[in-house]
Amino acid sequence: QVQLSESGGGSVQAGGSLRLSCEASGRIFELNPMAWYRQAPGKQRELVASMTTDGRTNYADFVRGRFTISRAKNTVYLQMNSLNPEDTAVYYCNANQRWGPVERVYTYEYWGQGTQVTVSS
């Protein structure tokens, strides 16, 4: 079992910055990738950014150039700059656990409890 603990959410004015953190603990084999998703009221959960263990990143178009994902072993961060009210959402940490031999890899997805980010105009 893996637990994901998020922190860093809060309220900020438009143009401001926040940094989210997510620390994984428990029985960890390989968390690959780790990612941030978000869900705004009345909308589906969507990918914000992800990062593999070898450093490859993927960003949603709506945050490219404003948000930066980084990772230190089993902790993932999301630096959010130039925030706007459309970024208001609950942000969730996500981790894909991988284990097993090369010829038969098992995977399981874990989610954090979410952290609220509110951006006012």
JSON list of C-alpha atoms in Angstrom, two decimals:
[
{"chain": "A", "resi": 1, "resn": "GLN", "atom": "CA", "xyz": [0.00, 0.00, 0.00]},
{"chain": "A", "resi": 2, "resn": "VAL", "atom": "CA", "xyz": [1.21, 3.50, -0.85]},
{"chain": "A", "resi": 3, "resn": "GLN", "atom": "CA", "xyz": [0.02, 6.71, 0.77]},
{"chain": "A", "resi": 4, "resn": "LEU", "atom": "CA", "xyz": [0.23, 10.07, -0.98]},
{"chain": "A", "resi": 5, "resn": "SER", "atom": "CA", "xyz": [0.29, 13.14, 1.23]},
{"chain": "A", "resi": 6, "resn": "GLU", "atom": "CA", "xyz": [-0.29, 16.50, -0.45]},
{"chain": "A", "resi": 7, "resn": "SER", "atom": "CA", "xyz": [0.35, 19.98, 0.85]},
{"chain": "A", "resi": 8, "resn": "GLY", "atom": "CA", "xyz": [0.73, 23.53, -0.38]},
{"chain": "A", "resi": 9, "resn": "GLY", "atom": "CA", "xyz": [-2.74, 24.44, -1.57]},
{"chain": "A", "resi": 10, "resn": "GLY", "atom": "CA", "xyz": [-4.44, 27.65, -0.59]},
{"chain": "A", "resi": 11, "resn": "SER", "atom": "CA", "xyz": [-5.88, 30.90, -1.82]},
{"chain": "A", "resi": 12, "resn": "VAL", "atom": "CA", "xyz": [-4.01, 33.41, -3.95]},
{"chain": "A", "resi": 13, "resn": "GLN", "atom": "CA", "xyz": [-4.79, 36.39, -6.14]},
{"chain": "A", "resi": 14, "resn": "ALA", "atom": "CA", "xyz": [-4.51, 36.24, -9.89]},
{"chain": "A", "resi": 15, "resn": "GLY", "atom": "CA", "xyz": [-0.90, 36.45, -10.99]},
{"chain": "A", "resi": 16, "resn": "GLY", "atom": "CA", "xyz": [0.34, 34.83, -7.82]},
{"chain": "A", "resi": 17, "resn": "SER", "atom": "CA", "xyz": [2.18, 31.57, -7.23]},
{"chain": "A", "resi": 18, "resn": "LEU", "atom": "CA", "xyz": [1.78, 28.42, -5.19]},
{"chain": "A", "resi": 19, "resn": "ARG", "atom": "CA", "xyz": [3.88, 25.32, -4.78]},
{"chain": "A", "resi": 20, "resn": "LEU", "atom": "CA", "xyz": [2.26, 21.94, -4.20]},
{"chain": "A", "resi": 21, "resn": "SER", "atom": "CA", "xyz": [4.08, 18.99, -2.69]},
{"chain": "A", "resi": 22, "resn": "CYS", "atom": "CA", "xyz": [3.19, 15.32, -2.63]},
{"chain": "A", "resi": 23, "resn": "GLU", "atom": "CA", "xyz": [5.17, 12.82, -0.59]},
{"chain": "A", "resi": 24, "resn": "ALA", "atom": "CA", "xyz": [4.69, 9.11, -1.13]},
{"chain": "A", "resi": 25, "resn": "SER", "atom": "CA", "xyz": [5.19, 6.64, 1.69]},
{"chain": "A", "resi": 26, "resn": "GLY", "atom": "CA", "xyz": [4.54, 3.00, 2.39]},
{"chain": "A", "resi": 27, "resn": "ARG", "atom": "CA", "xyz": [5.54, -0.05, 0.42]},
{"chain": "A", "resi": 28, "resn": "ILE", "atom": "CA", "xyz": [7.09, 1.53, -2.66]},
{"chain": "A", "resi": 29, "resn": "PHE", "atom": "CA", "xyz": [8.67, -0.35, -5.53]},
{"chain": "A", "resi": 30, "resn": "GLU", "atom": "CA", "xyz": [8.72, 2.10, -8.40]},
{"chain": "A", "resi": 31, "resn": "LEU", "atom": "CA", "xyz": [6.38, 5.06, -8.80]},
{"chain": "A", "resi": 32, "resn": "ASN", "atom": "CA", "xyz": [6.47, 5.81, -12.49]},
{"chain": "A", "resi": 33, "resn": "PRO", "atom": "CA", "xyz": [5.15, 8.24, -13.41]},
{"chain": "A", "resi": 34, "resn": "MET", "atom": "CA", "xyz": [4.05, 10.62, -10.69]},
{"chain": "A", "resi": 35, "resn": "ALA", "atom": "CA", "xyz": [1.61, 13.27, -11.74]},
{"chain": "A", "resi": 36, "resn": "TRP", "atom": "CA", "xyz": [-0.73, 16.07, -10.79]},
{"chain": "A", "resi": 37, "resn": "TYR", "atom": "CA", "xyz": [-4.36, 16.18, -11.86]},
{"chain": "A", "resi": 38, "resn": "ARG", "atom": "CA", "xyz": [-7.02, 18.73, -11.10]},
{"chain": "A", "resi": 39, "resn": "GLN", "atom": "CA", "xyz": [-10.79, 18.84, -10.94]},
{"chain": "A", "resi": 40, "resn": "ALA", "atom": "CA", "xyz": [-12.83, 22.01, -11.01]},
{"chain": "A", "resi": 41, "resn": "PRO", "atom": "CA", "xyz": [-16.47, 22.08, -9.87]},
{"chain": "A", "resi": 42, "resn": "GLY", "atom": "CA", "xyz": [-18.71, 20.50, -12.47]},
{"chain": "A", "resi": 43, "resn": "LYS", "atom": "CA", "xyz": [-15.80, 19.38, -14.62]},
{"chain": "A", "resi": 44, "resn": "GLN", "atom": "CA", "xyz": [-13.95, 16.14, -15.16]},
{"chain": "A", "resi": 45, "resn": "ARG", "atom": "CA", "xyz": [-10.61, 15.45, -13.60]},
{"chain": "A", "resi": 46, "resn": "GLU", "atom": "CA", "xyz": [-7.80, 16.38, -15.99]},
{"chain": "A", "resi": 47, "resn": "LEU", "atom": "CA", "xyz": [-4.07, 15.84, -16.19]},
{"chain": "A", "resi": 48, "resn": "VAL", "atom": "CA", "xyz": [-1.96, 18.86, -15.32]},
{"chain": "A", "resi": 49, "resn": "ALA", "atom": "CA", "xyz": [1.57, 17.45, -15.52]},
{"chain": "A", "resi": 50, "resn": "SER", "atom": "CA", "xyz": [3.46, 14.21, -15.10]},
{"chain": "A", "resi": 51, "resn": "MET", "atom": "CA", "xyz": [7.06, 13.17, -14.61]},
{"chain": "A", "resi": 52, "resn": "THR", "atom": "CA", "xyz": [8.75, 9.81, -15.07]},
{"chain": "A", "resi": 53, "resn": "THR", "atom": "CA", "xyz": [11.61, 8.44, -12.99]},
{"chain": "A", "resi": 54, "resn": "ASP", "atom": "CA", "xyz": [14.04, 9.31, -15.79]},
{"chain": "A", "resi": 55, "resn": "GLY", "atom": "CA", "xyz": [12.90, 12.92, -15.83]},
{"chain": "A", "resi": 56, "resn": "ARG", "atom": "CA", "xyz": [10.59, 13.03, -18.82]},
{"chain": "A", "resi": 57, "resn": "THR", "atom": "CA", "xyz": [7.78, 15.52, -18.35]},
{"chain": "A", "resi": 58, "resn": "ASN", "atom": "CA", "xyz": [4.40, 16.03, -19.91]},
{"chain": "A", "resi": 59, "resn": "TYR", "atom": "CA", "xyz": [2.27, 19.14, -19.49]},
{"chain": "A", "resi": 60, "resn": "ALA", "atom": "CA", "xyz": [-1.28, 20.03, -20.37]},
{"chain": "A", "resi": 61, "resn": "ASP", "atom": "CA", "xyz": [-1.42, 22.85, -22.89]},
{"chain": "A", "resi": 62, "resn": "PHE", "atom": "CA", "xyz": [-3.28, 25.11, -20.46]},
{"chain": "A", "resi": 63, "resn": "VAL", "atom": "CA", "xyz": [-0.35, 25.16, -17.99]},
{"chain": "A", "resi": 64, "resn": "ARG", "atom": "CA", "xyz": [2.64, 24.95, -20.30]},
{"chain": "A", "resi": 65, "resn": "GLY", "atom": "CA", "xyz": [5.06, 27.74, -19.50]},
{"chain": "A", "resi": 66, "resn": "ARG", "atom": "CA", "xyz": [3.37, 28.59, -16.20]},
{"chain": "A", "resi": 67, "resn": "PHE", "atom": "CA", "xyz": [3.63, 25.38, -14.15]},
{"chain": "A", "resi": 68, "resn": "THR", "atom": "CA", "xyz": [6.71, 23.26, -13.52]},
{"chain": "A", "resi": 69, "resn": "ILE", "atom": "CA", "xyz": [6.72, 19.71, -12.21]},
{"chain": "A", "resi": 70, "resn": "SER", "atom": "CA", "xyz": [9.75, 18.36, -10.43]},
{"chain": "A", "resi": 71, "resn": "ARG", "atom": "CA", "xyz": [10.58, 15.30, -8.46]},
{"chain": "A", "resi": 72, "resn": "ALA", "atom": "CA", "xyz": [12.95, 14.15, -5.75]},
{"chain": "A", "resi": 73, "resn": "LYS", "atom": "CA", "xyz": [12.75, 10.37, -5.51]},
{"chain": "A", "resi": 74, "resn": "ASN", "atom": "CA", "xyz": [9.22, 9.73, -4.22]},
{"chain": "A", "resi": 75, "resn": "THR", "atom": "CA", "xyz": [8.17, 13.33, -3.70]},
{"chain": "A", "resi": 76, "resn": "VAL", "atom": "CA", "xyz": [6.69, 15.32, -6.54]},
{"chain": "A", "resi": 77, "resn": "TYR", "atom": "CA", "xyz": [6.25, 19.08, -6.66]},
{"chain": "A", "resi": 78, "resn": "LEU", "atom": "CA", "xyz": [4.20, 21.44, -8.77]},
{"chain": "A", "resi": 79, "resn": "GLN", "atom": "CA", "xyz": [5.36, 25.03, -8.97]},
{"chain": "A", "resi": 80, "resn": "MET", "atom": "CA", "xyz": [2.45, 27.13, -10.20]},
{"chain": "A", "resi": 81, "resn": "ASN", "atom": "CA", "xyz": [3.14, 30.66, -11.45]},
{"chain": "A", "resi": 82, "resn": "SER", "atom": "CA", "xyz": [0.95, 33.25, -13.12]},
{"chain": "A", "resi": 83, "resn": "LEU", "atom": "CA", "xyz": [-2.15, 31.69, -11.65]},
{"chain": "A", "resi": 84, "resn": "ASN", "atom": "CA", "xyz": [-5.53, 32.76, -12.96]},
{"chain": "A", "resi": 85, "resn": "PRO", "atom": "CA", "xyz": [-9.08, 32.11, -11.72]},
{"chain": "A", "resi": 86, "resn": "GLU", "atom": "CA", "xyz": [-9.46, 29.27, -14.26]},
{"chain": "A", "resi": 87, "resn": "ASP", "atom": "CA", "xyz": [-6.81, 27.36, -12.30]},
{"chain": "A", "resi": 88, "resn": "THR", "atom": "CA", "xyz": [-9.16, 27.11, -9.31]},
{"chain": "A", "resi": 89, "resn": "ALA", "atom": "CA", "xyz": [-9.67, 23.42, -8.60]},
{"chain": "A", "resi": 90, "resn": "VAL", "atom": "CA", "xyz": [-8.85, 20.57, -6.29]},
{"chain": "A", "resi": 91, "resn": "TYR", "atom": "CA", "xyz": [-5.41, 19.31, -7.23]},
{"chain": "A", "resi": 92, "resn": "TYR", "atom": "CA", "xyz": [-4.70, 15.61, -6.83]},
{"chain": "A", "resi": 93, "resn": "CYS", "atom": "CA", "xyz": [-1.41, 13.80, -6.69]},
{"chain": "A", "resi": 94, "resn": "ASN", "atom": "CA", "xyz": [-1.25, 10.57, -8.66]},
{"chain": "A", "resi": 95, "resn": "ALA", "atom": "CA", "xyz": [1.34, 7.80, -8.65]},
{"chain": "A", "resi": 96, "resn": "ASN", "atom": "CA", "xyz": [1.60, 4.68, -10.78]},
{"chain": "A", "resi": 97, "resn": "GLN", "atom": "CA", "xyz": [3.19, 1.86, -8.79]},
{"chain": "A", "resi": 98, "resn": "ARG", "atom": "CA", "xyz": [5.12, -0.65, -10.92]},
{"chain": "A", "resi": 99, "resn": "TRP", "atom": "CA", "xyz": [6.56, -3.98, -9.78]},
{"chain": "A", "resi": 100, "resn": "GLY", "atom": "CA", "xyz": [7.38, -7.45, -10.99]},
{"chain": "A", "resi": 101, "resn": "PRO", "atom": "CA", "xyz": [9.81, -8.97, -13.50]},
{"chain": "A", "resi": 102, "resn": "VAL", "atom": "CA", "xyz": [10.47, -7.32, -16.84]},
{"chain": "A", "resi": 103, "resn": "GLU", "atom": "CA", "xyz": [8.41, -9.92, -18.66]},
{"chain": "A", "resi": 104, "resn": "ARG", "atom": "CA", "xyz": [5.38, -9.33, -16.44]},
{"chain": "A", "resi": 105, "resn": "VAL", "atom": "CA", "xyz": [5.11, -5.85, -14.93]},
{"chain": "A", "resi": 106, "resn": "TYR", "atom": "CA", "xyz": [2.22, -5.14, -12.59]},
{"chain": "A", "resi": 107, "resn": "THR", "atom": "CA", "xyz": [0.82, -1.67, -12.06]},
{"chain": "A", "resi": 108, "resn": "TYR", "atom": "CA", "xyz": [-1.51, 0.01, -9.60]},
{"chain": "A", "resi": 109, "resn": "GLU", "atom": "CA", "xyz": [-2.62, 3.61, -9.46]},
{"chain": "A", "resi": 110, "resn": "TYR", "atom": "CA", "xyz": [-2.76, 5.63, -6.24]},
{"chain": "A", "resi": 111, "resn": "TRP", "atom": "CA", "xyz": [-4.40, 8.99, -5.56]},
{"chain": "A", "resi": 112, "resn": "GLY", "atom": "CA", "xyz": [-3.93, 11.60, -2.88]},
{"chain": "A", "resi": 113, "resn": "GLN", "atom": "CA", "xyz": [-6.83, 13.16, -1.02]},
{"chain": "A", "resi": 114, "resn": "GLY", "atom": "CA", "xyz": [-6.57, 16.41, -2.96]},
{"chain": "A", "resi": 115, "resn": "THR", "atom": "CA", "xyz": [-5.66, 19.96, -2.02]},
{"chain": "A", "resi": 116, "resn": "GLN", "atom": "CA", "xyz": [-7.76, 23.01, -2.83]},
{"chain": "A", "resi": 117, "resn": "VAL", "atom": "CA", "xyz": [-6.29, 25.81, -4.93]},
{"chain": "A", "resi": 118, "resn": "THR", "atom": "CA", "xyz": [-8.39, 28.97, -5.19]},
{"chain": "A", "resi": 119, "resn": "VAL", "atom": "CA", "xyz": [-7.38, 31.89, -7.38]},
{"chain": "A", "resi": 120, "resn": "SER", "atom": "CA", "xyz": [-9.31, 35.15, -7.05]},
{"chain": "A", "resi": 121, "resn": "SER", "atom": "CA", "xyz": [-9.45, 37.89, -9.63]}
]
